[in-house]
Short mmCIF file of C-alpha atoms and ligand atoms in Angstrom, two decimals:
data_model
loop_
_atom_site.label_atom_id
_atom_site.label_comp_id
_atom_site.label_asym_id
_atom_site.label_seq_id
_atom_site.Cartn_x
_atom_site.Cartn_y
_atom_site.Cartn_z
CA MET A 21 -60.17 35.23 -0.72
CA ASN A 22 -60.26 38.91 -1.81
CA ILE A 23 -63.34 39.81 -3.97
CA LEU A 24 -63.41 43.45 -5.57
CA ALA A 25 -67.23 43.99 -5.98
CA VAL A 26 -69.11 46.29 -7.92
CA GLU A 27 -72.57 47.72 -7.81
CA SER A 28 -74.20 50.14 -10.12
CA SER A 29 -77.98 49.16 -10.50
CA CYS A 30 -79.78 51.87 -9.69
CA ASP A 31 -78.63 55.33 -8.33
CA GLU A 32 -75.56 54.44 -6.17
CA THR A 33 -72.09 53.76 -7.72
CA ALA A 34 -70.46 51.14 -5.16
CA VAL A 35 -67.18 49.22 -5.16
CA ALA A 36 -66.24 46.96 -2.20
CA VAL A 37 -63.27 44.54 -1.10
CA VAL A 38 -64.52 41.82 0.91
CA THR A 39 -62.52 38.96 2.50
CA ASP A 40 -63.94 35.40 2.62
CA GLY A 41 -67.57 36.67 2.26
CA ARG A 42 -67.97 38.23 5.26
CA THR A 43 -64.99 40.51 6.15
CA VAL A 44 -65.73 44.09 4.71
CA ARG A 45 -62.15 45.41 3.94
CA SER A 46 -63.75 48.62 2.42
CA ASP A 47 -67.09 49.75 1.02
CA ALA A 48 -66.89 52.98 -1.11
CA ILE A 49 -70.21 54.46 -2.13
CA ALA A 50 -71.03 57.58 -4.52
CA SER A 51 -74.94 58.42 -4.11
CA GLN A 52 -76.43 60.49 -6.96
CA ALA A 53 -79.45 61.12 -4.94
CA ASP A 54 -79.00 64.73 -4.81
CA MET A 55 -79.22 65.12 -8.67
CA HIS A 56 -82.18 62.79 -9.15
CA ALA A 57 -83.92 64.70 -6.29
CA LEU A 58 -84.01 67.70 -8.84
CA TYR A 59 -86.29 65.58 -10.77
CA GLY A 60 -88.09 63.87 -8.17
CA GLY A 61 -86.88 60.47 -9.19
CA VAL A 62 -84.23 58.54 -10.79
CA VAL A 63 -83.26 59.53 -14.51
CA PRO A 64 -81.98 56.46 -15.91
CA GLU A 65 -79.85 58.09 -18.49
CA ILE A 66 -78.38 60.58 -15.61
CA ALA A 67 -77.54 57.66 -13.56
CA SER A 68 -75.70 55.70 -16.31
CA ARG A 69 -73.25 59.02 -17.13
CA LYS A 70 -72.82 59.57 -13.04
CA HIS A 71 -71.60 55.87 -12.79
CA VAL A 72 -69.42 56.08 -15.64
CA GLU A 73 -67.66 59.16 -14.03
CA ALA A 74 -67.49 57.77 -10.51
CA ILE A 75 -66.65 53.99 -11.02
CA ALA A 76 -62.87 54.25 -11.49
CA ALA A 77 -61.93 56.31 -9.06
CA LEU A 78 -64.28 54.54 -6.64
CA ALA A 79 -62.45 51.25 -7.09
CA ASP A 80 -59.12 52.81 -6.64
CA ARG A 81 -60.53 54.37 -3.17
CA ALA A 82 -62.05 50.92 -2.51
CA LEU A 83 -58.46 49.28 -2.66
CA THR A 84 -56.85 52.07 -1.01
CA GLU A 85 -59.24 51.84 1.82
CA ALA A 86 -58.62 48.32 2.25
CA GLY A 87 -54.86 48.76 2.26
CA MET A 88 -54.70 46.47 -0.72
CA GLY A 89 -53.15 46.66 -4.18
CA ARG A 90 -54.64 45.05 -7.45
CA GLY A 91 -52.49 42.38 -6.85
CA ASP A 92 -54.48 41.28 -3.80
CA ILE A 93 -57.57 40.88 -5.50
CA ASP A 94 -58.65 37.07 -6.59
CA ALA A 95 -61.54 37.71 -7.87
CA VAL A 96 -64.15 40.51 -9.27
CA ALA A 97 -67.97 40.37 -8.69
CA VAL A 98 -70.45 42.43 -10.09
CA THR A 99 -74.48 42.93 -9.82
CA TYR A 100 -75.69 41.96 -13.55
CA ALA A 101 -79.51 42.06 -12.79
CA PRO A 102 -81.54 43.39 -12.52
CA GLY A 103 -81.81 46.98 -12.29
CA LEU A 104 -81.76 50.22 -14.83
CA ILE A 105 -80.16 48.71 -18.03
CA GLY A 106 -77.99 51.31 -18.72
CA ALA A 107 -76.69 51.71 -15.12
CA VAL A 108 -76.07 47.97 -14.68
CA LEU A 109 -74.08 47.80 -17.83
CA VAL A 110 -71.60 50.62 -16.67
CA GLY A 111 -70.78 48.54 -13.58
CA VAL A 112 -70.79 44.80 -15.71
CA ASN A 113 -68.49 46.57 -18.18
CA PHE A 114 -66.13 47.96 -15.42
CA ALA A 115 -65.78 44.84 -13.99
CA LYS A 116 -65.24 42.74 -17.04
CA ALA A 117 -62.13 44.97 -17.75
CA ALA A 118 -60.82 44.75 -14.29
CA ALA A 119 -61.39 40.90 -14.47
CA PHE A 120 -59.44 40.69 -17.86
CA ALA A 121 -56.69 43.10 -16.64
CA LEU A 122 -56.21 41.20 -13.37
CA GLY A 123 -56.68 38.04 -14.92
CA LYS A 124 -58.85 36.93 -12.30
CA PRO A 125 -62.62 35.04 -12.44
CA LEU A 126 -65.54 37.49 -12.99
CA VAL A 127 -68.30 36.53 -11.08
CA PRO A 128 -72.01 37.70 -11.53
CA VAL A 129 -74.40 38.28 -8.92
CA HIS A 130 -77.99 38.86 -8.72
CA HIS A 131 -78.67 42.21 -7.01
CA VAL A 132 -81.61 41.19 -4.53
CA ARG A 133 -79.27 37.79 -3.66
CA GLY A 134 -76.68 40.72 -2.95
CA HIS A 135 -79.46 42.55 -0.61
CA ILE A 136 -79.95 39.20 1.41
CA ALA A 137 -76.25 38.59 1.69
CA ALA A 138 -76.01 42.05 3.64
CA ASN A 139 -77.51 40.03 6.77
CA TYR A 140 -74.38 37.46 6.81
CA ILE A 141 -72.17 40.34 7.22
CA THR A 142 -74.12 41.87 9.94
CA HIS A 143 -74.92 38.34 11.35
CA PRO A 144 -71.96 36.39 11.49
CA ASP A 145 -73.47 33.39 12.76
CA LEU A 146 -76.49 33.31 10.25
CA GLU A 147 -76.76 30.60 7.83
CA PRO A 148 -79.12 29.33 5.54
CA PRO A 149 -81.93 27.92 5.13
CA PHE A 150 -84.43 30.87 6.25
CA VAL A 151 -86.77 32.98 5.01
CA CYS A 152 -86.23 36.47 3.73
CA LEU A 153 -88.67 39.54 3.09
CA CYS A 154 -86.95 41.37 0.41
CA VAL A 155 -88.07 45.10 0.15
CA SER A 156 -86.11 48.06 -2.21
CA GLY A 157 -87.21 50.31 -4.58
CA GLY A 158 -87.67 48.03 -7.71
CA ASN A 159 -88.22 44.64 -5.88
CA THR A 160 -90.63 43.41 -3.19
CA MET A 161 -90.65 39.47 -2.63
CA ILE A 162 -90.61 36.71 -0.01
CA VAL A 163 -87.69 34.65 -0.78
CA ASP A 164 -87.35 31.19 0.48
CA VAL A 165 -83.09 31.05 1.05
CA LYS A 166 -82.33 27.17 0.84
CA THR A 167 -78.88 27.27 0.70
CA TYR A 168 -76.50 30.27 0.12
CA THR A 169 -76.93 29.74 -3.90
CA ASP A 170 -80.37 28.07 -4.06
CA MET A 171 -83.43 30.55 -3.75
CA GLU A 172 -87.10 30.44 -4.52
CA ILE A 173 -89.67 33.14 -4.68
CA LEU A 174 -92.69 32.25 -2.34
CA GLY A 175 -94.52 35.54 -2.78
CA ALA A 176 -94.10 38.82 -4.77
CA THR A 177 -95.64 42.21 -5.60
CA ARG A 178 -98.01 42.23 -8.77
CA ASP A 179 -97.23 45.43 -9.35
CA ASP A 180 -95.39 48.19 -7.44
CA ALA A 181 -92.48 47.39 -5.34
CA ALA A 182 -92.84 48.78 -1.74
CA GLY A 183 -89.91 51.14 -2.27
CA GLU A 184 -91.43 52.67 -5.07
CA CYS A 185 -94.79 53.11 -3.48
CA PHE A 186 -92.91 55.09 -0.40
CA ASP A 187 -91.11 57.20 -2.99
CA LYS A 188 -94.33 58.09 -4.92
CA ALA A 189 -96.42 58.92 -2.00
CA ALA A 190 -93.84 60.95 -0.87
CA ARG A 191 -93.08 62.97 -3.99
CA VAL A 192 -96.93 63.62 -4.29
CA LEU A 193 -97.25 64.96 -0.36
CA GLY A 194 -93.95 66.87 -1.11
CA ILE A 195 -91.84 65.35 1.17
CA GLY A 196 -88.76 64.96 -1.13
CA TYR A 197 -86.82 62.08 -2.94
CA PRO A 198 -85.81 59.58 -1.98
CA GLY A 199 -89.17 59.35 0.04
CA GLY A 200 -88.91 56.06 2.38
CA ALA A 201 -86.58 57.89 4.93
CA PRO A 202 -88.45 61.12 5.35
CA MET A 203 -91.83 59.36 5.20
CA ASP A 204 -90.61 57.23 8.19
CA LYS A 205 -89.13 60.08 10.02
CA LEU A 206 -92.53 62.21 9.67
CA ALA A 207 -94.74 58.72 10.96
CA GLN A 208 -93.15 58.74 14.31
CA GLY A 209 -95.09 61.71 15.32
CA GLY A 210 -98.21 60.55 13.57
CA ASP A 211 -101.59 58.60 14.29
CA ASP A 212 -101.42 55.35 12.34
CA LYS A 213 -104.94 55.20 12.54
CA ALA A 214 -105.35 59.00 10.94
CA TYR A 215 -106.48 57.58 7.29
CA ASP A 216 -108.05 54.24 6.63
CA LEU A 217 -105.61 53.19 3.53
CA PRO A 218 -106.04 50.11 1.66
CA ARG A 219 -104.28 46.59 2.30
CA ALA A 220 -104.71 44.55 -0.96
CA HIS A 221 -104.93 41.00 -1.17
CA VAL A 222 -104.66 38.65 -4.48
CA ALA A 223 -107.18 36.23 -4.61
CA ASP A 224 -105.84 32.56 -4.45
CA ALA A 225 -102.21 33.80 -4.11
CA PRO A 226 -101.97 34.72 -0.32
CA LEU A 227 -98.22 35.34 -0.31
CA ASP A 228 -98.41 37.91 -3.27
CA MET A 229 -98.80 41.57 -2.57
CA SER A 230 -100.11 44.65 -4.57
CA PHE A 231 -99.07 48.25 -3.64
CA SER A 232 -100.63 50.21 -6.38
CA GLY A 233 -103.78 50.69 -4.96
CA LEU A 234 -102.42 52.22 -1.68
CA LYS A 235 -100.09 54.57 -3.92
CA THR A 236 -103.33 55.58 -5.73
CA ALA A 237 -105.28 56.00 -2.44
CA VAL A 238 -102.40 58.49 -1.14
CA VAL A 239 -102.36 60.46 -4.66
CA ASN A 240 -106.25 60.82 -4.43
CA LEU A 241 -105.88 61.83 -1.08
CA ALA A 242 -103.41 64.55 -1.89
CA HIS A 243 -105.50 66.10 -4.76
CA ASN A 244 -108.70 65.86 -3.09
CA ALA A 245 -107.38 67.90 -0.36
CA ARG A 246 -105.54 70.39 -2.72
CA GLN A 247 -108.50 71.02 -4.70
CA LYS A 248 -110.65 71.67 -1.57
CA GLY A 249 -107.97 73.81 0.02
CA GLU A 250 -107.67 71.38 2.97
CA GLU A 251 -104.58 70.63 5.25
CA LEU A 252 -103.66 67.10 5.35
CA ASP A 253 -102.55 65.57 8.59
CA LEU A 254 -98.83 64.69 7.31
CA PRO A 255 -97.38 62.72 10.26
CA GLY A 256 -100.85 60.82 10.34
CA LEU A 257 -101.12 59.94 6.61
CA ALA A 258 -97.35 58.97 6.74
CA ALA A 259 -97.90 56.63 9.73
CA SER A 260 -101.10 55.30 8.49
CA PHE A 261 -99.12 54.80 5.09
CA GLY A 262 -96.27 53.10 6.89
CA ALA A 263 -98.75 50.73 8.95
CA ALA A 264 -100.63 49.57 5.87
CA VAL A 265 -97.09 48.90 3.97
CA SER A 266 -96.03 46.97 7.19
CA ASP A 267 -99.63 45.31 7.20
CA THR A 268 -99.31 43.86 3.88
CA LEU A 269 -95.76 42.72 4.10
CA VAL A 270 -95.39 41.28 7.77
CA PRO A 271 -97.86 38.99 8.05
CA ARG A 272 -97.19 37.15 4.61
CA THR A 273 -93.60 36.91 5.80
CA MET A 274 -94.74 34.85 9.15
CA MET A 275 -97.10 32.88 6.90
CA ALA A 276 -94.11 32.10 4.60
CA ALA A 277 -91.94 30.99 7.65
CA ARG A 278 -94.74 29.00 9.10
CA GLN A 279 -94.85 27.30 5.91
CA LYS A 280 -91.15 26.73 5.71
CA GLY A 281 -90.44 26.04 9.51
CA TYR A 282 -86.71 27.32 9.74
CA GLY A 283 -87.56 29.27 12.47
CA LYS A 284 -85.30 31.95 10.99
CA ILE A 285 -86.40 35.20 8.99
CA ALA A 286 -84.26 38.19 7.62
CA ILE A 287 -85.22 41.28 5.91
CA ALA A 288 -83.16 42.84 3.27
CA GLY A 289 -83.21 46.12 0.64
CA GLY A 290 -83.93 49.61 1.43
CA VAL A 291 -87.15 49.33 2.75
CA ALA A 292 -85.88 46.84 5.26
CA ALA A 293 -84.53 50.18 7.43
CA ASN A 294 -88.33 51.18 7.84
CA SER A 295 -88.62 51.69 11.60
CA ARG A 296 -92.33 50.41 11.54
CA ILE A 297 -91.72 47.32 9.52
CA ARG A 298 -88.71 46.19 11.71
CA ALA A 299 -90.91 47.05 14.82
CA ASP A 300 -93.76 45.12 13.55
CA LEU A 301 -91.42 42.08 12.09
CA LYS A 302 -89.83 41.79 15.93
CA ALA A 303 -93.04 41.84 17.35
CA ALA A 304 -94.32 39.02 15.24
CA CYS A 305 -91.35 36.94 15.95
CA ALA A 306 -91.20 37.54 19.61
CA ARG A 307 -94.90 35.90 19.58
CA SER A 308 -94.01 33.15 16.85
CA GLY A 309 -90.63 32.25 18.47
CA ASP A 310 -88.80 32.56 15.30
CA ARG A 311 -85.27 34.27 15.58
CA LEU A 312 -85.14 37.68 13.36
CA TYR A 313 -82.20 38.89 11.30
CA LEU A 314 -82.14 42.48 10.77
CA PRO A 315 -79.30 43.97 8.63
CA ALA A 316 -77.19 46.97 9.86
CA LEU A 317 -79.13 50.21 8.88
CA SER A 318 -75.84 51.19 6.69
CA LEU A 319 -76.29 47.87 4.71
CA CYS A 320 -79.87 48.00 3.94
CA GLY A 321 -79.35 50.69 0.66
CA ASP A 322 -77.37 49.60 -2.30
CA ASN A 323 -73.57 48.93 -1.35
CA GLY A 324 -70.89 47.04 -2.91
CA ALA A 325 -69.91 45.01 0.31
CA MET A 326 -73.25 42.71 -0.06
CA ILE A 327 -72.09 41.97 -3.72
CA GLY A 328 -68.88 41.23 -2.48
CA CYS A 329 -70.50 38.93 0.23
CA GLN A 330 -72.77 37.16 -2.10
CA GLY A 331 -69.97 36.93 -4.61
CA TYR A 332 -68.02 34.98 -2.49
CA TYR A 333 -70.56 32.00 -2.06
CA GLU A 334 -71.49 32.36 -5.99
CA TYR A 335 -67.90 31.91 -6.43
CA LEU A 336 -67.65 28.64 -4.18
CA ALA A 337 -70.55 27.19 -5.85
CA GLY A 338 -68.77 27.57 -9.18
CA LYS A 339 -70.45 30.53 -10.75
CA ARG A 340 -68.40 32.23 -13.25
CA ALA A 341 -68.81 34.82 -16.05
CA GLY A 342 -66.69 35.32 -19.19
CA MET A 343 -66.37 38.74 -21.25
CA GLU A 344 -69.87 37.77 -23.21
CA LEU A 345 -71.71 38.63 -19.67
CA ASN A 346 -74.61 40.86 -20.28
CA ALA A 347 -76.77 43.16 -18.13
CA TYR A 348 -80.31 42.11 -17.55
CA ALA A 349 -83.28 44.56 -16.23
CA THR A 350 -85.09 41.85 -15.00
CA ARG A 351 -84.06 38.15 -13.86
CA ASP A 352 -85.61 35.57 -11.54
CA ILE A 353 -83.88 35.54 -8.38
CA SER A 354 -83.93 31.42 -8.50
CA LEU A 355 -81.75 31.99 -11.64
CA GLY A 356 -79.12 33.48 -9.87
O1 KG4 B 24 -82.19 48.99 -1.80
P1 KG4 B 24 -82.23 50.06 -2.29
O2 KG4 B 24 -81.12 51.14 -1.73
O3 KG4 B 24 -82.31 50.60 -3.87
C1 KG4 B 24 -82.69 49.49 -4.70
O4 KG4 B 24 -82.30 48.51 -5.23
O5 KG4 B 24 -84.07 49.59 -5.07
O6 KG4 B 24 -83.77 50.91 -1.77
C2 KG4 B 24 -84.04 52.24 -2.23
C3 KG4 B 24 -85.75 52.43 -1.70
C4 KG4 B 24 -86.02 53.73 -1.95
O7 KG4 B 24 -87.29 53.24 -2.52
C5 KG4 B 24 -86.21 54.30 -0.60
O8 KG4 B 24 -87.36 55.38 -0.32
C6 KG4 B 24 -86.67 53.14 0.47
O9 KG4 B 24 -85.70 52.17 -0.15
N1 KG4 B 24 -85.98 53.46 1.85
C7 KG4 B 24 -87.16 53.36 2.82
C8 KG4 B 24 -86.45 53.60 4.13
N2 KG4 B 24 -85.24 53.94 3.82
C9 KG4 B 24 -85.12 53.81 2.41
N3 KG4 B 24 -88.40 52.89 2.98
C10 KG4 B 24 -88.92 53.13 3.93
N4 KG4 B 24 -88.51 53.59 4.99
C11 KG4 B 24 -87.02 53.99 5.25
N5 KG4 B 24 -86.55 54.25 6.39
#
């Protein structure tokens, strides 16, 4: 079964063709990151306009690269939540038009479920149940993936997402946008004990997280240093920051995995590319005996292939949408 999959929830327009959920025939992506870098963050209105400009040509490219014509497509899958509402709407409307014109089913996909599904592409043997740490620019949560389409949040951030925290810290330090990857690179040469940064705990909710205090701590460090004319040890700060994020995410993921006892842990989303988090998870799983699934670096960020993969399992579970399908800025992953 060939699915044409559309993703436009943030600043990447992406269209892919995926066969039977696990075989990626094409994965065309147009990133807007350079444009948003001028402003130090995603400008929602610009994101929507850029999606409109890119999406039709990208769909043609995805078909060409897959060596397929429109008649080869059996269903259209699309990210319909969560994300920047104007941006998601572009993909939803394009997918509706495509499904209508092709006379094929339309399958709505939750964006974070898509990130989780990136693991099925990297690891053909991976099947639920497992516990998945989902960390991106807009979401941070630990998810119980009970089946391909039955999921429950075990813990989540109470404020900022980990990726947003990376991006804001990088911006105030003048490291660039998006900040996660450059912070990760800078951290390679740094002492992770150079700065004493906070690790927050949420009272009575051991699996929940909070990143706003960490973000504020870095902002204050940067402002204080500027006012006093002092130099910051940037590699040390990047390494200390990466350690603080990882110390918040990894032990909670391991605690959730212990509670569930599946013996399988995965990670998903843009921040899943972070080398400190990957290394700490590997070390923790080596100690616990859990099997760890890491998505390919190329599939950590937003892409269409992961939507085509999850779309296949949503289709098998009977999920369909009509022309009334709307986009949602927020939506619980358990609702699909
Ligand atoms: O999944 P994604 O592409 O978009 C959302 O769905 O949000 O994630 C983007 C986020 C950005 O915040 C970016 O800075 C972060 O992922 N990111 C990283 C790394 N690579 C990307 N964060 C930490 N370390 C990285 N290596």
